[in-house]
Amino acid sequence: MGIFGIYGEEQGDVASVTYYGLYALQHRGQESAGIAVNDDGVFSIHKGAGLVGDVFCHETLASLGRGSMAIGHTRYGTLGTRGTINAEPLAVNHIKGRLALATDGCLVNSGPLRRELELGGMIFHTSSDAEIISGAIIKERLDAPSIEEALKRAMRRFEGGYAIVLMSPSKIVAARDMNGIHTLVYGRRQDGRFVVASETSALDAVGAEPIRELMPGEIIVFTDGEARSITDNCATAPERLCIFEYIYTARPDSAIAGVSVQEARRRAGELLAKAHPVEADVVVGVPDSGLDAALGYSEASGIPYKIGLIKNKYIGRTFIAPGQDNREDKVRIKLNPIAAAVKGKRVVLVDDSIVRGTTSARIVKLLRAAGATEVHLRSSAPKFLNPCYYGTDIDSREMLIACNYTTDEIAKIVGADTLGFLELSDVEKIAEGTSAGGFCKACFDGNYPTPPMQKYVSKYDTKKTESEA
Amino acid sequence: MGIFGIYGEEQGDVASVTYYGLYALQHRGQESAGIAVNDDGVFSIHKGAGLVGDVFCHETLASLGRGSMAIGHTRYGTLGTRGTINAEPLAVNHIKGRLALATDGCLVNSGPLRRELELGGMIFHTSSDAEIISGAIIKERLDAPSIEEALKRAMRRFEGGYAIVLMSPSKIVAARDMNGIHTLVYGRRQDGRFVVASETSALDAVGAEPIRELMPGEIIVFTDGEARSITDNCATAPERLCIFEYIYTARPDSAIAGVSVQEARRRAGELLAKAHPVEADVVVGVPDSGLDAALGYSEASGIPYKIGLIKNKYIGRTFIAPGQDNREDKVRIKLNPIAAAVKGKRVVLVDDSIVRGTTSARIVKLLRAAGATEVHLRSSAPKFLNPCYYGTDIDSREMLIACNYTTDEIAKIVGADTLGFLELSDVEKIAEGTSAGGFCKACFDGNYPTPPMQKYVSKYDTKKTESEA
Amino acid sequence: MGIFGIYGEEQGDVASVTYYGLYALQHRGQESAGIAVNDDGVFSIHKGAGLVGDVFCHETLASLGRGSMAIGHTRYGTLGTRGTINAEPLAVNHIKGRLALATDGCLVNSGPLRRELELGGMIFHTSSDAEIISGAIIKERLDAPSIEEALKRAMRRFEGGYAIVLMSPSKIVAARDMNGIHTLVYGRRQDGRFVVASETSALDAVGAEPIRELMPGEIIVFTDGEARSITDNCATAPERLCIFEYIYTARPDSAIAGVSVQEARRRAGELLAKAHPVEADVVVGVPDSGLDAALGYSEASGIPYKIGLIKNKYIGRTFIAPGQDNREDKVRIKLNPIAAAVKGKRVVLVDDSIVRGTTSARIVKLLRAAGATEVHLRSSAPKFLNPCYYGTDIDSREMLIACNYTTDEIAKIVGADTLGFLELSDVEKIAEGTSAGGFCKACFDGNYPTPPMQKYVSKYDTKKTESEA
Amino acid sequence: MGIFGIYGEEQGDVASVTYYGLYALQHRGQESAGIAVNDDGVFSIHKGAGLVGDVFCHETLASLGRGSMAIGHTRYGTLGTRGTINAEPLAVNHIKGRLALATDGCLVNSGPLRRELELGGMIFHTSSDAEIISGAIIKERLDAPSIEEALKRAMRRFEGGYAIVLMSPSKIVAARDMNGIHTLVYGRRQDGRFVVASETSALDAVGAEPIRELMPGEIIVFTDGEARSITDNCATAPERLCIFEYIYTARPDSAIAGVSVQEARRRAGELLAKAHPVEADVVVGVPDSGLDAALGYSEASGIPYKIGLIKNKYIGRTFIAPGQDNREDKVRIKLNPIAAAVKGKRVVLVDDSIVRGTTSARIVKLLRAAGATEVHLRSSAPKFLNPCYYGTDIDSREMLIACNYTTDEIAKIVGADTLGFLELSDVEKIAEGTSAGGFCKACFDGNYPTPPMQKYVSKYDTKKTESEA
């Protein structure tokens, strides 16, 4: 999910700036979007299901008015949640005032936490972690002298990977989980406003110069015109930055822990070329996230890079895939091979990862139909062998092809002549020069930075449907 | 507002029945509508802004599925609340399960109650009474052995006029405030299902035979195929049924406390004719709620009844009243006089009430323009002199014309030849034969059944905008 | 269908005036609506499927801009036509300029006319009469010196009942069929603008004083600040005004041929009471169009009038009638009897007409269920025995109950104790004092004023679907 | 604009196939879309404003039903036309049956043609060329023995660049203008259905193997299970295929006249590298249409190719660009430079063309802000010096920067260190190996294949607004 915050002392059109920021973070979540604006302690909120452009029009954006600060959110659907009920920012009233928050990530101990809060009489309207997070913070707030102190105390109860931006009547407060699994960076615009966001590309989008990433466990309070760091929770756990941000999640024009995402992907291609060389005529990437690795493979191998697959940029939410007949039409309309680029050629096909193998199988088939004589598939991610508990939607083990088949078997299943994955031992090398103290690669190696997941489902918790019109 | 519940032991299309019930209660609230269905403890909810027909289509109704019970709500906008955020049923999760509730009415002590709950760490997402009511019930539920026991305890904390229908995984529970200010009636269908609703017309609409009204303070629990009454809170306060239900709020085809609403209105017309007779040629009612009183006036006075004003039935939510020029077009498009009925005639014009006087003034003008030689205005309600704190949207004193002018002055302002209000001493007579122990007439006589209003607004509570798409 | 035109020499907000006029004519057609504005020869048009309020919002109305004249239309779906394709005003370009027209009615010779035009090379986009009418006018325009002369010549080719309002760059031209089957009236506002409309109530709605109805065959040209009459086509056929306008089509607050529609309905009730008296306790009308006749029956018979059925005013386009189970819920939600008014009573039930008998049967059943001891049904229209070819949607003979059963049989079918229809010999008496030279009563007596219908369907004319988004 | 047709003898889900085809042709027109299905002579049509995905949903697509053939259209807004009024397919009824047609292109003699048709009494509902084309065909159809013969005769009256697909009750007929300015290709699916479309990529999208392009002036009739060619109009004019199809209009995965569009663009890059070499560190293309030329430049120059600009793929119709302040945010949100790729580098920036220069100026500025030390701009099209009259929306001369400034001046204006355009003498070389007999390069060299434009506007033709809801 994408989170965004902007803080200043003067009134301004912070809603529009947040709108731009959310457009830059749209790739991190397409299920819902929302913005909360703070006009001298009075909050205006608009959120809804769909893309930023579906949720906001001139009228709804204007209805948010001006303010000195704002936060925004783009949601990625993880659980079978529909509609606007889980859209963030989540705004709540409590005894000491009003709070809005936007979160990225998942707690592994949300079950026990919720149970404890319910035992204290708390009511939950949703089953989202955001509501549990807000409940835990507000419970601490009853005794804590400030919202940041409440957050600090609550974070000690949270196990998992998360980033939080919250807005009180007079402050924006941002925090990153103790392991630094999730990303969060802040910067400043020429007009003096501070901006905090999931990725540097969102800072670029609103003209903010990056200052630095938050440290694992760090809280930054934007208030009284300043950014104040609270480091009490820092260094309480080893840093474990999610390596998959480089491989897939983040935009190529973002930089994480000092390393360009594009450059990391290019390097993954180089490493693949070294580990899994092949004699071929052309290197083709699967658009969009396989292109950089394909360029890297080409550079390292000397095999020419070609644009061999065209993605139909109009296939979006409204595409309905009619006709029961042949599945192939549906693949071809999304991705069309360029015969001129691959006909009669031995093709190295570079994709960002292989999950179930079905998409790869279809693309290999398309290339062969377009005249490719050989197709050598390369995955710029290692084999997926474990689920992620921190918010990345990776299939359970039964669905992961690499859990059930050997590399040779997978090659046969997807129809590739040869197949190579980025080596697990190479994966950290893609982030060479990183300032991160360590990486979470649990989806590849099963080494989780936190205790196991304890999901708690109350007896009647399962909701079939909850929708709002 | 309109509330509705249906309970049975078998699965069925309870969503459709509730939909019909809400259509029959639409006049009690047009701001939002919602239905919650209970399928063996699993709740499906859909709600939204607008009329029942705006919120529900084939698809959304089908999405609710089948179930053994359901509740529904039509909301009347009292506070400047917009959008779907305050739509009911309100569904919450708590430590002992899940709860959905639909409420009609207002608490006068919601401020202190909310403050107390917030001090216990409770979070509020809205500023509606429904959320405070649910919070108070769930707080009691921590110790209470059942939801009905929790409701019973919580009701002792509530001051105000209200009716509640709540749904737990296995029960529908209905309750009426201790003063019996708000109405609630239950009945049974031939298929054995119990139905509870704000008015008998909603029972008619779904083929349920009325059994009886709930007593003031009574709780009825529908569970295990039966309706069980809890009377511990009964007779703790004098009955004070809202008399305005007869005059304006309820449908003429409903009966309250054993008295037909239409008959009550007809009697108001009779009483008016006796108290304020006049020599005239024709009696005309302002559609729709003045028609029955006009018939009563005609019967008692012997002056012929005519349909003298035609209401344009297409003027609804989508009518935009364009053109800055003359206000008269806008009145005339809504209400057109029938010249044939009033030309050259002395007209007795009967309206349900006179609030600000502006509408009356326009109608009098229309009739004169259509050729009426005299217009004698009669109000089938007494003078409005006090605000209502129990959910009826009566203007504050500054806006009430009767607070600021004498009857003669008002006649002059609205342009009527003579003017007569239903006498305060006559108002209870309209409900002759009632089973109610007493009436609330506070809007007319200032005699409130509960302590004064204590609204509590936390420092940052004022929300400018909160919308969902 | 409803047609409207407004003409002046100055620029003004004629779109808004037309919008009000269409709201007043909404009862004449709910399928589509449209407005065309003429700003110094430049036409702006907006039209669409649905009610006036669905088609026009602030934005679309504003998009029409200001102008000196405008025309508007509300369409009543006669053929299985859907969507906006048949919406009017129809605007066309031809060699001598631009033309927009709005029509009410049907030609019986549209088939041969269209065939003739097609043989001349004309293309048709729809199968509506309006397009045939415009084609015939424009064909004449090639030789005629003016648009009104072209219309005059074309009218001589038209057989049927129609009213037309057309707009050229500099004129509004209105015309009525030679038999005067369809209505058209014009008047003037205080600001000097002329207004022409299907009914006087639309003139009232925009503050125009009626001048007079157009004569059968008359053309009135509004240009150069004046209304000029062309009577060359007048008195070429006997006047045959549609009597059903009084009984059902028109609004009760309109007057036609000098007779109030309400008064005509009241008289129908009187005549019914004389022809079909009965001993009873109460007279109840079926809302809305049976109320006036019920009052008339009450006055003539001395039996008290009561409001005994309440129509749910929220049942509109969006009502979806869910649930397969019992049809009775669906009747009851639309119309609820008031038990207090009918219980233990002998009821005279007055409806405007009986077509298939199914609705009557349901209402009789409802009243009996509410306790009526006897139900005496009276129809304020004579028996429907013939289809209408001029635009009123009367079923074909197989569906008309009166074509297939005697009065006694029908009474049995609908469950009434007695049944009486307005006598055919009485029907013209309802318009006593009329200025009309004669009436079309073909639906009752089969005496059609024009030659029989000749519908022509080209081989491939049947369109399954034609929709626009 | 994009046109598509599918023909077979059996019934089938041709609507869905056409939907896929239109998605593949969406880049050729985003203003409106439509599909007409022919079910044994009965036509079903749906069309509307917006993208294919906006116009068609499951319901509207299903409403088209099954059929043996269908045509489709995506419209590119050329004139200030709004709404659905000009959406195609255009369906008309005429004396010999029914006709639907979809067109791509513009006639230069539409004015005189329309005037002539109007003099014959024809009515026009729009000002589109499609309606003039249909009128001319139907006029010929009165005497011609078949629709293809009528089309053949009408084509002799048409001057301009166009491609037409029309559907009669029993045939699909496709035609290409005598100069072959516009493209049209046909092929066949494995199920035997013929498919005709503007580009081969649309054939790929529906699994059709290309057979060949239509010859200039050729008509192909799909009927009785066969494709029959009519060549009477062929070779009546020199072939002049639009060269801009290769540069910009067509998809890179299409092939035209035997030459891959991607390959043509790559070659343009090569030719640019030879004509305008420069010492630099990296070649960057402007996405999406500059990428292939950038790769070609890189290959020919040996300077490494990099992805240096990321296009935000979520910026679509719903993006509203709020905030008046700085234009730069609006550029940056659409296109973000990757600092890692360009920082400290001398960049060759390759774009497909330079029209007004404003976009180029902003991109150059972005790259410099991201740290590029030099920016050398290369345009893979020659200088635009003349308007296009055949349907490509090229600005008038006043707006074309190359009409008003020298290359050096333009370089200065856009802020580039050096600037190079594809040489006019090189432009045909991009299509090396083409089967086309010649090219239209009028926008570059002013050498038009047809007589000058004669637009005819009738006195009252200018429509301000024509919209449908």
GROMACS .gro file of N, CA, C and O in nm, chain C residues 104-115 128-130 132-133 155-162 177 179 181-182 387-392 440 442 447-457:
model
  192
 1042ASP      N    1  -4.602   1.547  -3.112
 1042ASP     CA    2  -4.691   1.467  -3.027
 1042ASP      C    3  -4.788   1.398  -3.122
 1042ASP      O    4  -4.856   1.464  -3.198
 1043GLY      N    5  -4.792   1.267  -3.119
 1043GLY     CA    6  -4.893   1.201  -3.199
 1043GLY      C    7  -4.841   1.099  -3.297
 1043GLY      O    8  -4.722   1.064  -3.295
 1044CYS      N    9  -4.930   1.050  -3.380
 1044CYS     CA   10  -4.898   0.944  -3.475
 1044CYS      C   11  -4.968   0.970  -3.608
 1044CYS      O   12  -5.083   1.015  -3.610
 1045LEU      N   13  -4.896   0.937  -3.714
 1045LEU     CA   14  -4.956   0.940  -3.847
 1045LEU      C   15  -5.006   0.799  -3.878
 1045LEU      O   16  -4.938   0.701  -3.848
 1046VAL      N   17  -5.119   0.788  -3.944
 1046VAL     CA   18  -5.163   0.653  -3.983
 1046VAL      C   19  -5.106   0.616  -4.121
 1046VAL      O   20  -5.106   0.501  -4.159
 1047ASN      N   21  -5.058   0.716  -4.193
 1047ASN     CA   22  -4.996   0.686  -4.323
 1047ASN      C   23  -4.845   0.705  -4.324
 1047ASN      O   24  -4.786   0.739  -4.425
 1048SER      N   25  -4.782   0.682  -4.209
 1048SER     CA   26  -4.637   0.701  -4.204
 1048SER      C   27  -4.565   0.599  -4.293
 1048SER      O   28  -4.460   0.629  -4.350
 1049GLY      N   29  -4.623   0.480  -4.309
 1049GLY     CA   30  -4.559   0.377  -4.392
 1049GLY      C   31  -4.545   0.422  -4.536
 1049GLY      O   32  -4.432   0.433  -4.588
 1050PRO      N   33  -4.655   0.452  -4.605
 1050PRO     CA   34  -4.643   0.496  -4.744
 1050PRO      C   35  -4.558   0.622  -4.758
 1050PRO      O   36  -4.481   0.635  -4.854
 1051LEU      N   37  -4.571   0.714  -4.661
 1051LEU     CA   38  -4.492   0.837  -4.668
 1051LEU      C   39  -4.343   0.807  -4.664
 1051LEU      O   40  -4.264   0.861  -4.742
 1052ARG      N   41  -4.304   0.718  -4.574
 1052ARG     CA   42  -4.164   0.685  -4.562
 1052ARG      C   43  -4.114   0.615  -4.688
 1052ARG      O   44  -4.005   0.645  -4.738
 1053ARG      N   45  -4.195   0.525  -4.739
 1053ARG     CA   46  -4.158   0.454  -4.862
 1053ARG      C   47  -4.131   0.553  -4.974
 1053ARG      O   48  -4.031   0.544  -5.047
 1066SER      N   49  -3.911   0.641  -3.614
 1066SER     CA   50  -4.009   0.728  -3.551
 1066SER      C   51  -4.083   0.812  -3.654
 1066SER      O   52  -4.031   0.845  -3.760
 1067ASP      N   53  -4.209   0.847  -3.620
 1067ASP     CA   54  -4.286   0.936  -3.705
 1067ASP      C   55  -4.220   1.072  -3.717
 1067ASP      O   56  -4.231   1.138  -3.820
 1068ALA      N   57  -4.152   1.117  -3.610
 1068ALA     CA   58  -4.092   1.250  -3.612
 1068ALA      C   59  -3.994   1.261  -3.728
 1068ALA      O   60  -3.985   1.366  -3.794
 1070ILE      N   61  -4.004   1.093  -4.010
 1070ILE     CA   62  -4.082   1.097  -4.134
 1070ILE      C   63  -4.143   1.235  -4.154
 1070ILE      O   64  -4.139   1.292  -4.264
 1071ILE      N   65  -4.197   1.292  -4.046
 1071ILE     CA   66  -4.254   1.426  -4.053
 1071ILE      C   67  -4.147   1.527  -4.097
 1071ILE      O   68  -4.171   1.608  -4.187
 1093MET      N   69  -4.837   1.904  -4.438
 1093MET     CA   70  -4.953   1.864  -4.356
 1093MET      C   71  -5.062   1.802  -4.442
 1093MET      O   72  -5.139   1.717  -4.395
 1094ARG      N   73  -5.070   1.846  -4.565
 1094ARG     CA   74  -5.173   1.790  -4.654
 1094ARG      C   75  -5.145   1.643  -4.687
 1094ARG      O   76  -5.232   1.572  -4.736
 1095ARG      N   77  -5.022   1.601  -4.663
 1095ARG     CA   78  -4.985   1.461  -4.685
 1095ARG      C   79  -5.005   1.377  -4.559
 1095ARG      O   80  -5.002   1.255  -4.565
 1096PHE      N   81  -5.017   1.443  -4.445
 1096PHE     CA   82  -5.023   1.369  -4.317
 1096PHE      C   83  -5.166   1.329  -4.284
 1096PHE      O   84  -5.256   1.414  -4.280
 1097GLU      N   85  -5.187   1.201  -4.253
 1097GLU     CA   86  -5.315   1.156  -4.198
 1097GLU      C   87  -5.287   1.110  -4.056
 1097GLU      O   88  -5.198   1.027  -4.034
 1098GLY      N   89  -5.363   1.160  -3.960
 1098GLY     CA   90  -5.342   1.115  -3.823
 1098GLY      C   91  -5.370   1.225  -3.724
 1098GLY      O   92  -5.426   1.330  -3.758
 1099GLY      N   93  -5.333   1.199  -3.601
 1099GLY     CA   94  -5.350   1.298  -3.496
 1099GLY      C   95  -5.213   1.345  -3.450
 1099GLY      O   96  -5.130   1.262  -3.413
 1100TYR      N   97  -5.190   1.476  -3.458
 1100TYR     CA   98  -5.055   1.523  -3.420
 1100TYR      C   99  -5.057   1.670  -3.382
 1100TYR      O  100  -5.148   1.745  -3.419
 1115ASP      N  101  -5.311   1.902  -3.605
 1115ASP     CA  102  -5.366   1.823  -3.714
 1115ASP      C  103  -5.504   1.872  -3.757
 1115ASP      O  104  -5.575   1.936  -3.679
 1117ASN      N  105  -5.790   1.741  -3.794
 1117ASN     CA  106  -5.905   1.700  -3.715
 1117ASN      C  107  -5.900   1.757  -3.573
 1117ASN      O  108  -5.993   1.737  -3.496
 1119ILE      N  109  -5.733   1.641  -3.336
 1119ILE     CA  110  -5.733   1.529  -3.242
 1119ILE      C  111  -5.643   1.563  -3.122
 1119ILE      O  112  -5.681   1.547  -3.007
 1120HIS      N  113  -5.522   1.611  -3.152
 1120HIS     CA  114  -5.430   1.644  -3.044
 1120HIS      C  115  -5.441   1.791  -3.006
 1120HIS      O  116  -5.480   1.874  -3.087
 1325PRO      N  117  -5.860  -0.019  -3.049
 1325PRO     CA  118  -5.728   0.041  -3.031
 1325PRO      C  119  -5.725   0.186  -3.076
 1325PRO      O  120  -5.810   0.228  -3.156
 1326CYS      N  121  -5.629   0.262  -3.026
 1326CYS     CA  122  -5.610   0.400  -3.069
 1326CYS      C  123  -5.492   0.405  -3.166
 1326CYS      O  124  -5.388   0.344  -3.139
 1327TYR      N  125  -5.507   0.475  -3.277
 1327TYR     CA  126  -5.397   0.486  -3.374
 1327TYR      C  127  -5.329   0.622  -3.369
 1327TYR      O  128  -5.247   0.653  -3.454
 1328TYR      N  129  -5.367   0.703  -3.270
 1328TYR     CA  130  -5.315   0.841  -3.269
 1328TYR      C  131  -5.219   0.869  -3.155
 1328TYR      O  132  -5.195   0.984  -3.122
 1329GLY      N  133  -5.170   0.765  -3.091
 1329GLY     CA  134  -5.066   0.790  -2.993
 1329GLY      C  135  -5.099   0.750  -2.850
 1329GLY      O  136  -5.013   0.750  -2.764
 1330THR      N  137  -5.226   0.715  -2.822
 1330THR     CA  138  -5.257   0.667  -2.688
 1330THR      C  139  -5.234   0.517  -2.685
 1330THR      O  140  -5.274   0.446  -2.776
 1378CYS      N  141  -6.323   1.279  -3.087
 1378CYS     CA  142  -6.287   1.144  -3.127
 1378CYS      C  143  -6.309   1.054  -3.007
 1378CYS      O  144  -6.249   1.074  -2.901
 1380ALA      N  145  -6.312   0.711  -3.075
 1380ALA     CA  146  -6.292   0.586  -3.147
 1380ALA      C  147  -6.259   0.468  -3.056
 1380ALA      O  148  -6.300   0.355  -3.082
 1385ASN      N  149  -6.539   0.469  -3.425
 1385ASN     CA  150  -6.560   0.563  -3.534
 1385ASN      C  151  -6.435   0.651  -3.552
 1385ASN      O  152  -6.422   0.757  -3.491
 1386TYR      N  153  -6.343   0.606  -3.637
 1386TYR     CA  154  -6.214   0.674  -3.653
 1386TYR      C  155  -6.226   0.793  -3.747
 1386TYR      O  156  -6.289   0.781  -3.853
 1387PRO      N  157  -6.163   0.905  -3.716
 1387PRO     CA  158  -6.171   1.022  -3.803
 1387PRO      C  159  -6.082   1.013  -3.928
 1387PRO      O  160  -6.095   1.095  -4.017
 1388THR      N  161  -5.992   0.916  -3.935
 1388THR     CA  162  -5.900   0.909  -4.050
 1388THR      C  163  -5.908   0.770  -4.112
 1388THR      O  164  -5.963   0.677  -4.053
 1389PRO      N  165  -5.850   0.756  -4.233
 1389PRO     CA  166  -5.848   0.623  -4.295
 1389PRO      C  167  -5.771   0.525  -4.208
 1389PRO      O  168  -5.696   0.565  -4.119
 1390PRO      N  169  -5.788   0.396  -4.233
 1390PRO     CA  170  -5.719   0.297  -4.149
 1390PRO      C  171  -5.566   0.307  -4.158
 1390PRO      O  172  -5.511   0.359  -4.254
 1391MET      N  173  -5.503   0.258  -4.055
 1391MET     CA  174  -5.358   0.258  -4.039
 1391MET      C  175  -5.289   0.180  -4.149
 1391MET      O  176  -5.331   0.070  -4.183
 1392GLN      N  177  -5.182   0.235  -4.202
 1392GLN     CA  178  -5.102   0.160  -4.300
 1392GLN      C  179  -4.958   0.162  -4.256
 1392GLN      O  180  -4.880   0.244  -4.304
 1393LYS      N  181  -4.924   0.078  -4.165
 1393LYS     CA  182  -4.784   0.076  -4.119
 1393LYS      C  183  -4.703  -0.001  -4.221
 1393LYS      O  184  -4.743  -0.106  -4.270
 1394TYR      N  185  -4.590   0.054  -4.257
 1394TYR     CA  186  -4.503  -0.009  -4.355
 1394TYR      C  187  -4.373  -0.045  -4.286
 1394TYR      O  188  -4.311   0.039  -4.223
 1395VAL      N  189  -4.336  -0.170  -4.296
 1395VAL     CA  190  -4.211  -0.211  -4.233
 1395VAL      C  191  -4.121  -0.267  -4.342
 1395VAL      O  192  -4.156  -0.362  -4.409
   0.00000   0.00000   0.00000
